[in-house]
Amino acid sequence: MTTGRPTLADVIDLLEHAYPPRLAESWDRVGLVAGDPAAEVERVVVAVDATDAVVDHALAEGADLLLVHHPPLMRGVHSVAADTPKGRLLHKLIAGGCALYSAHTNADSARPGVNDALADVLGLVPGRPLAPTGDGTVDRWVVTVPDDDLDDLLNAVFAAGAGRMSGYTECSFSVQGTGRFRPGDGTDPTIGTIGEPERVSETRVEFVAPPELRSAVRRAVLAGHPYEVPAMDVFVNHAGPGPGPEDTGLGRICELDAPMTLAQFTELVAERLPTTEWGVRAAGDPDAEIRRVALCGGSGDSLLGAARAAGADVYLTGDLRHHVVDEHLRSGGPMLVDAAHWALEFPWCAQAAALLEEGADLTATVCEQRTDPWTVAAGGGRVQR
């Protein structure tokens, strides 16, 4: 007798549709860390990190799955013995019947993902990515289809992610023509008779799609096309369109509804993010006006140049270092706001929990345990310059 509850494999399918592993950076290690894909899942706990306190919380909640942002086994290990820090966590989870899964930089780049959740909690509309996925090239697809089946084909490929261009969606171009073919022995023609020449009024349709979606778009063409052998061509377009607000990638570029000063924006960040001992600090003129905001959850110093190129007035991220910040400001900015790594990524937990509850018959809760490692602060305050 089955309970009708989703299996761990079902939950992973849901997560990997929302946060495709192909979006992960090459150095990352995302996915299932421990657990039986055939096991049923009734309760999930979501957290940024898998610490002892978080694991204990998940087990106390009776969780079947702990979903975390940061992979606990990022680098190669030769042992997961229970007397090692990471081994201890895994032994606890396995003994308690709780699986462990990580969605890291794939969740950072996904839409919606970590950076969209960060923008949302600040009251900003998440715009185009700061560092788009891929190298800017796109595939240009050309498919011929019977006139009456055009809408079915386009619906299928758009659902697979095709047709997005510089903020627009469902983009295509089509022109009518005549298709000619003669079905041979062993074929099963949708239209026509074996051995007889056939003429069909067809539409030639063109659309673009990212190269990383090539397999998914091909499957969509086959699923949405009535012919057993659809005619399709794929061309690589090296002068692809610029990234739009629907495109995947690290970071986001946002526009404020009304300008505010650096000091006001810093206060906004402090009010909207969970409180940490690290707090929120800014580098720049407190009275300088801000209109365009670039942001990247977690550690984002590698995107300082991208924030400058995007014309941002301020860049919000975490884990910024003295010399990096000093040289960045001397090179023309933009101004910087530095918040705790954990606090910047914590809003994603609620997004992921909602995704799981809406997409599967299970309960998903957020672990409120603060896993920011800094526990004491003293002597802060604005320095007069």
mmCIF file with all atom_site columns, N, CA and C in Angstrom, residues 192-219:
data_model
loop_
_atom_site.group_PDB
_atom_site.id
_atom_site.type_symbol
_atom_site.label_atom_id
_atom_site.label_alt_id
_atom_site.label_comp_id
_atom_site.label_asym_id
_atom_site.label_entity_id
_atom_site.label_seq_id
_atom_site.pdbx_PDB_ins_code
_atom_site.Cartn_x
_atom_site.Cartn_y
_atom_site.Cartn_z
_atom_site.occupancy
_atom_site.B_iso_or_equiv
_atom_site.pdbx_formal_charge
_atom_site.auth_seq_id
_atom_site.auth_comp_id
_atom_site.auth_asym_id
_atom_site.auth_atom_id
_atom_site.pdbx_PDB_model_num
ATOM 1  N N  . GLY A 1 192 ? 0.299  11.981 -45.450 1.00 0.00 ? 192 GLY A N  1
ATOM 2  C CA . GLY A 1 192 ? 0.779  11.374 -46.682 1.00 0.00 ? 192 GLY A CA 1
ATOM 3  C C  . GLY A 1 192 ? 0.688  9.863  -46.694 1.00 0.00 ? 192 GLY A C  1
ATOM 4  N N  . THR A 1 193 ? 1.039  9.280  -47.857 1.00 0.00 ? 193 THR A N  1
ATOM 5  C CA . THR A 1 193 ? 0.946  7.839  -48.086 1.00 0.00 ? 193 THR A CA 1
ATOM 6  C C  . THR A 1 193 ? 2.308  7.317  -48.531 1.00 0.00 ? 193 THR A C  1
ATOM 7  N N  . ILE A 1 194 ? 2.681  6.160  -48.025 1.00 0.00 ? 194 ILE A N  1
ATOM 8  C CA . ILE A 1 194 ? 3.968  5.564  -48.377 1.00 0.00 ? 194 ILE A CA 1
ATOM 9  C C  . ILE A 1 194 ? 4.085  5.418  -49.896 1.00 0.00 ? 194 ILE A C  1
ATOM 10 N N  . GLY A 1 195 ? 5.172  5.919  -50.419 1.00 0.00 ? 195 GLY A N  1
ATOM 11 C CA . GLY A 1 195 ? 5.439  5.814  -51.851 1.00 0.00 ? 195 GLY A CA 1
ATOM 12 C C  . GLY A 1 195 ? 4.875  6.940  -52.681 1.00 0.00 ? 195 GLY A C  1
ATOM 13 N N  . GLU A 1 196 ? 4.022  7.780  -52.102 1.00 0.00 ? 196 GLU A N  1
ATOM 14 C CA . GLU A 1 196 ? 3.396  8.853  -52.860 1.00 0.00 ? 196 GLU A CA 1
ATOM 15 C C  . GLU A 1 196 ? 4.007  10.206 -52.486 1.00 0.00 ? 196 GLU A C  1
ATOM 16 N N  . PRO A 1 197 ? 4.309  11.057 -53.466 1.00 0.00 ? 197 PRO A N  1
ATOM 17 C CA . PRO A 1 197 ? 4.830  12.395 -53.155 1.00 0.00 ? 197 PRO A CA 1
ATOM 18 C C  . PRO A 1 197 ? 3.762  13.231 -52.442 1.00 0.00 ? 197 PRO A C  1
ATOM 19 N N  . GLU A 1 198 ? 4.210  14.057 -51.522 1.00 0.00 ? 198 GLU A N  1
ATOM 20 C CA . GLU A 1 198 ? 3.280  14.847 -50.708 1.00 0.00 ? 198 GLU A CA 1
ATOM 21 C C  . GLU A 1 198 ? 3.706  16.310 -50.685 1.00 0.00 ? 198 GLU A C  1
ATOM 22 N N  . ARG A 1 199 ? 2.744  17.203 -50.698 1.00 0.00 ? 199 ARG A N  1
ATOM 23 C CA . ARG A 1 199 ? 2.965  18.633 -50.551 1.00 0.00 ? 199 ARG A CA 1
ATOM 24 C C  . ARG A 1 199 ? 2.137  19.101 -49.352 1.00 0.00 ? 199 ARG A C  1
ATOM 25 N N  . VAL A 1 200 ? 2.778  19.823 -48.409 1.00 0.00 ? 200 VAL A N  1
ATOM 26 C CA . VAL A 1 200 ? 2.087  20.268 -47.199 1.00 0.00 ? 200 VAL A CA 1
ATOM 27 C C  . VAL A 1 200 ? 2.374  21.750 -46.980 1.00 0.00 ? 200 VAL A C  1
ATOM 28 N N  . SER A 1 201 ? 1.342  22.503 -46.642 1.00 0.00 ? 201 SER A N  1
ATOM 29 C CA . SER A 1 201 ? 1.545  23.899 -46.272 1.00 0.00 ? 201 SER A CA 1
ATOM 30 C C  . SER A 1 201 ? 2.173  23.927 -44.884 1.00 0.00 ? 201 SER A C  1
ATOM 31 N N  . GLU A 1 202 ? 3.422  24.404 -44.819 1.00 0.00 ? 202 GLU A N  1
ATOM 32 C CA . GLU A 1 202 ? 4.165  24.397 -43.566 1.00 0.00 ? 202 GLU A CA 1
ATOM 33 C C  . GLU A 1 202 ? 4.647  25.802 -43.216 1.00 0.00 ? 202 GLU A C  1
ATOM 34 N N  . THR A 1 203 ? 4.983  25.963 -41.955 1.00 0.00 ? 203 THR A N  1
ATOM 35 C CA . THR A 1 203 ? 5.533  27.219 -41.465 1.00 0.00 ? 203 THR A CA 1
ATOM 36 C C  . THR A 1 203 ? 6.974  26.995 -41.036 1.00 0.00 ? 203 THR A C  1
ATOM 37 N N  . ARG A 1 204 ? 7.848  27.858 -41.502 1.00 0.00 ? 204 ARG A N  1
ATOM 38 C CA . ARG A 1 204 ? 9.242  27.848 -41.055 1.00 0.00 ? 204 ARG A CA 1
ATOM 39 C C  . ARG A 1 204 ? 9.329  28.822 -39.880 1.00 0.00 ? 204 ARG A C  1
ATOM 40 N N  . VAL A 1 205 ? 9.702  28.316 -38.724 1.00 0.00 ? 205 VAL A N  1
ATOM 41 C CA . VAL A 1 205 ? 9.743  29.139 -37.527 1.00 0.00 ? 205 VAL A CA 1
ATOM 42 C C  . VAL A 1 205 ? 11.171 29.183 -36.993 1.00 0.00 ? 205 VAL A C  1
ATOM 43 N N  . GLU A 1 206 ? 11.597 30.359 -36.532 1.00 0.00 ? 206 GLU A N  1
ATOM 44 C CA . GLU A 1 206 ? 12.929 30.548 -35.970 1.00 0.00 ? 206 GLU A CA 1
ATOM 45 C C  . GLU A 1 206 ? 12.801 31.104 -34.550 1.00 0.00 ? 206 GLU A C  1
ATOM 46 N N  . PHE A 1 207 ? 13.685 30.659 -33.669 1.00 0.00 ? 207 PHE A N  1
ATOM 47 C CA . PHE A 1 207 ? 13.724 31.165 -32.294 1.00 0.00 ? 207 PHE A CA 1
ATOM 48 C C  . PHE A 1 207 ? 15.118 30.928 -31.741 1.00 0.00 ? 207 PHE A C  1
ATOM 49 N N  . VAL A 1 208 ? 15.461 31.608 -30.659 1.00 0.00 ? 208 VAL A N  1
ATOM 50 C CA . VAL A 1 208 ? 16.773 31.450 -30.043 1.00 0.00 ? 208 VAL A CA 1
ATOM 51 C C  . VAL A 1 208 ? 16.636 30.719 -28.718 1.00 0.00 ? 208 VAL A C  1
ATOM 52 N N  . ALA A 1 209 ? 17.766 30.160 -28.267 1.00 0.00 ? 209 ALA A N  1
ATOM 53 C CA . ALA A 1 209 ? 17.813 29.474 -26.973 1.00 0.00 ? 209 ALA A CA 1
ATOM 54 C C  . ALA A 1 209 ? 19.269 29.392 -26.532 1.00 0.00 ? 209 ALA A C  1
ATOM 55 N N  . PRO A 1 210 ? 19.527 29.415 -25.224 1.00 0.00 ? 210 PRO A N  1
ATOM 56 C CA . PRO A 1 210 ? 20.912 29.282 -24.748 1.00 0.00 ? 210 PRO A CA 1
ATOM 57 C C  . PRO A 1 210 ? 21.486 27.924 -25.126 1.00 0.00 ? 210 PRO A C  1
ATOM 58 N N  . PRO A 1 211 ? 22.784 27.864 -25.438 1.00 0.00 ? 211 PRO A N  1
ATOM 59 C CA . PRO A 1 211 ? 23.389 26.581 -25.818 1.00 0.00 ? 211 PRO A CA 1
ATOM 60 C C  . PRO A 1 211 ? 23.231 25.492 -24.767 1.00 0.00 ? 211 PRO A C  1
ATOM 61 N N  . GLU A 1 212 ? 23.213 25.882 -23.478 1.00 0.00 ? 212 GLU A N  1
ATOM 62 C CA . GLU A 1 212 ? 23.108 24.865 -22.439 1.00 0.00 ? 212 GLU A CA 1
ATOM 63 C C  . GLU A 1 212 ? 21.728 24.192 -22.410 1.00 0.00 ? 212 GLU A C  1
ATOM 64 N N  . LEU A 1 213 ? 20.755 24.768 -23.136 1.00 0.00 ? 213 LEU A N  1
ATOM 65 C CA . LEU A 1 213 ? 19.418 24.163 -23.205 1.00 0.00 ? 213 LEU A CA 1
ATOM 66 C C  . LEU A 1 213 ? 19.217 23.345 -24.475 1.00 0.00 ? 213 LEU A C  1
ATOM 67 N N  . ARG A 1 214 ? 20.298 23.102 -25.217 1.00 0.00 ? 214 ARG A N  1
ATOM 68 C CA . ARG A 1 214 ? 20.152 22.457 -26.526 1.00 0.00 ? 214 ARG A CA 1
ATOM 69 C C  . ARG A 1 214 ? 19.430 21.108 -26.434 1.00 0.00 ? 214 ARG A C  1
ATOM 70 N N  . SER A 1 215 ? 19.800 20.271 -25.494 1.00 0.00 ? 215 SER A N  1
ATOM 71 C CA . SER A 1 215 ? 19.152 18.955 -25.360 1.00 0.00 ? 215 SER A CA 1
ATOM 72 C C  . SER A 1 215 ? 17.697 19.100 -24.977 1.00 0.00 ? 215 SER A C  1
ATOM 73 N N  . ALA A 1 216 ? 17.398 20.017 -24.053 1.00 0.00 ? 216 ALA A N  1
ATOM 74 C CA . ALA A 1 216 ? 16.019 20.203 -23.605 1.00 0.00 ? 216 ALA A CA 1
ATOM 75 C C  . ALA A 1 216 ? 15.147 20.750 -24.737 1.00 0.00 ? 216 ALA A C  1
ATOM 76 N N  . VAL A 1 217 ? 15.683 21.679 -25.527 1.00 0.00 ? 217 VAL A N  1
ATOM 77 C CA . VAL A 1 217 ? 14.905 22.236 -26.629 1.00 0.00 ? 217 VAL A CA 1
ATOM 78 C C  . VAL A 1 217 ? 14.683 21.187 -27.713 1.00 0.00 ? 217 VAL A C  1
ATOM 79 N N  . ARG A 1 218 ? 15.685 20.371 -27.986 1.00 0.00 ? 218 ARG A N  1
ATOM 80 C CA . ARG A 1 218 ? 15.498 19.313 -28.986 1.00 0.00 ? 218 ARG A CA 1
ATOM 81 C C  . ARG A 1 218 ? 14.397 18.355 -28.553 1.00 0.00 ? 218 ARG A C  1
ATOM 82 N N  . ARG A 1 219 ? 14.398 17.979 -27.264 1.00 0.00 ? 219 ARG A N  1
ATOM 83 C CA . ARG A 1 219 ? 13.320 17.102 -26.770 1.00 0.00 ? 219 ARG A CA 1
ATOM 84 C C  . ARG A 1 219 ? 11.967 17.783 -26.910 1.00 0.00 ? 219 ARG A C  1
#
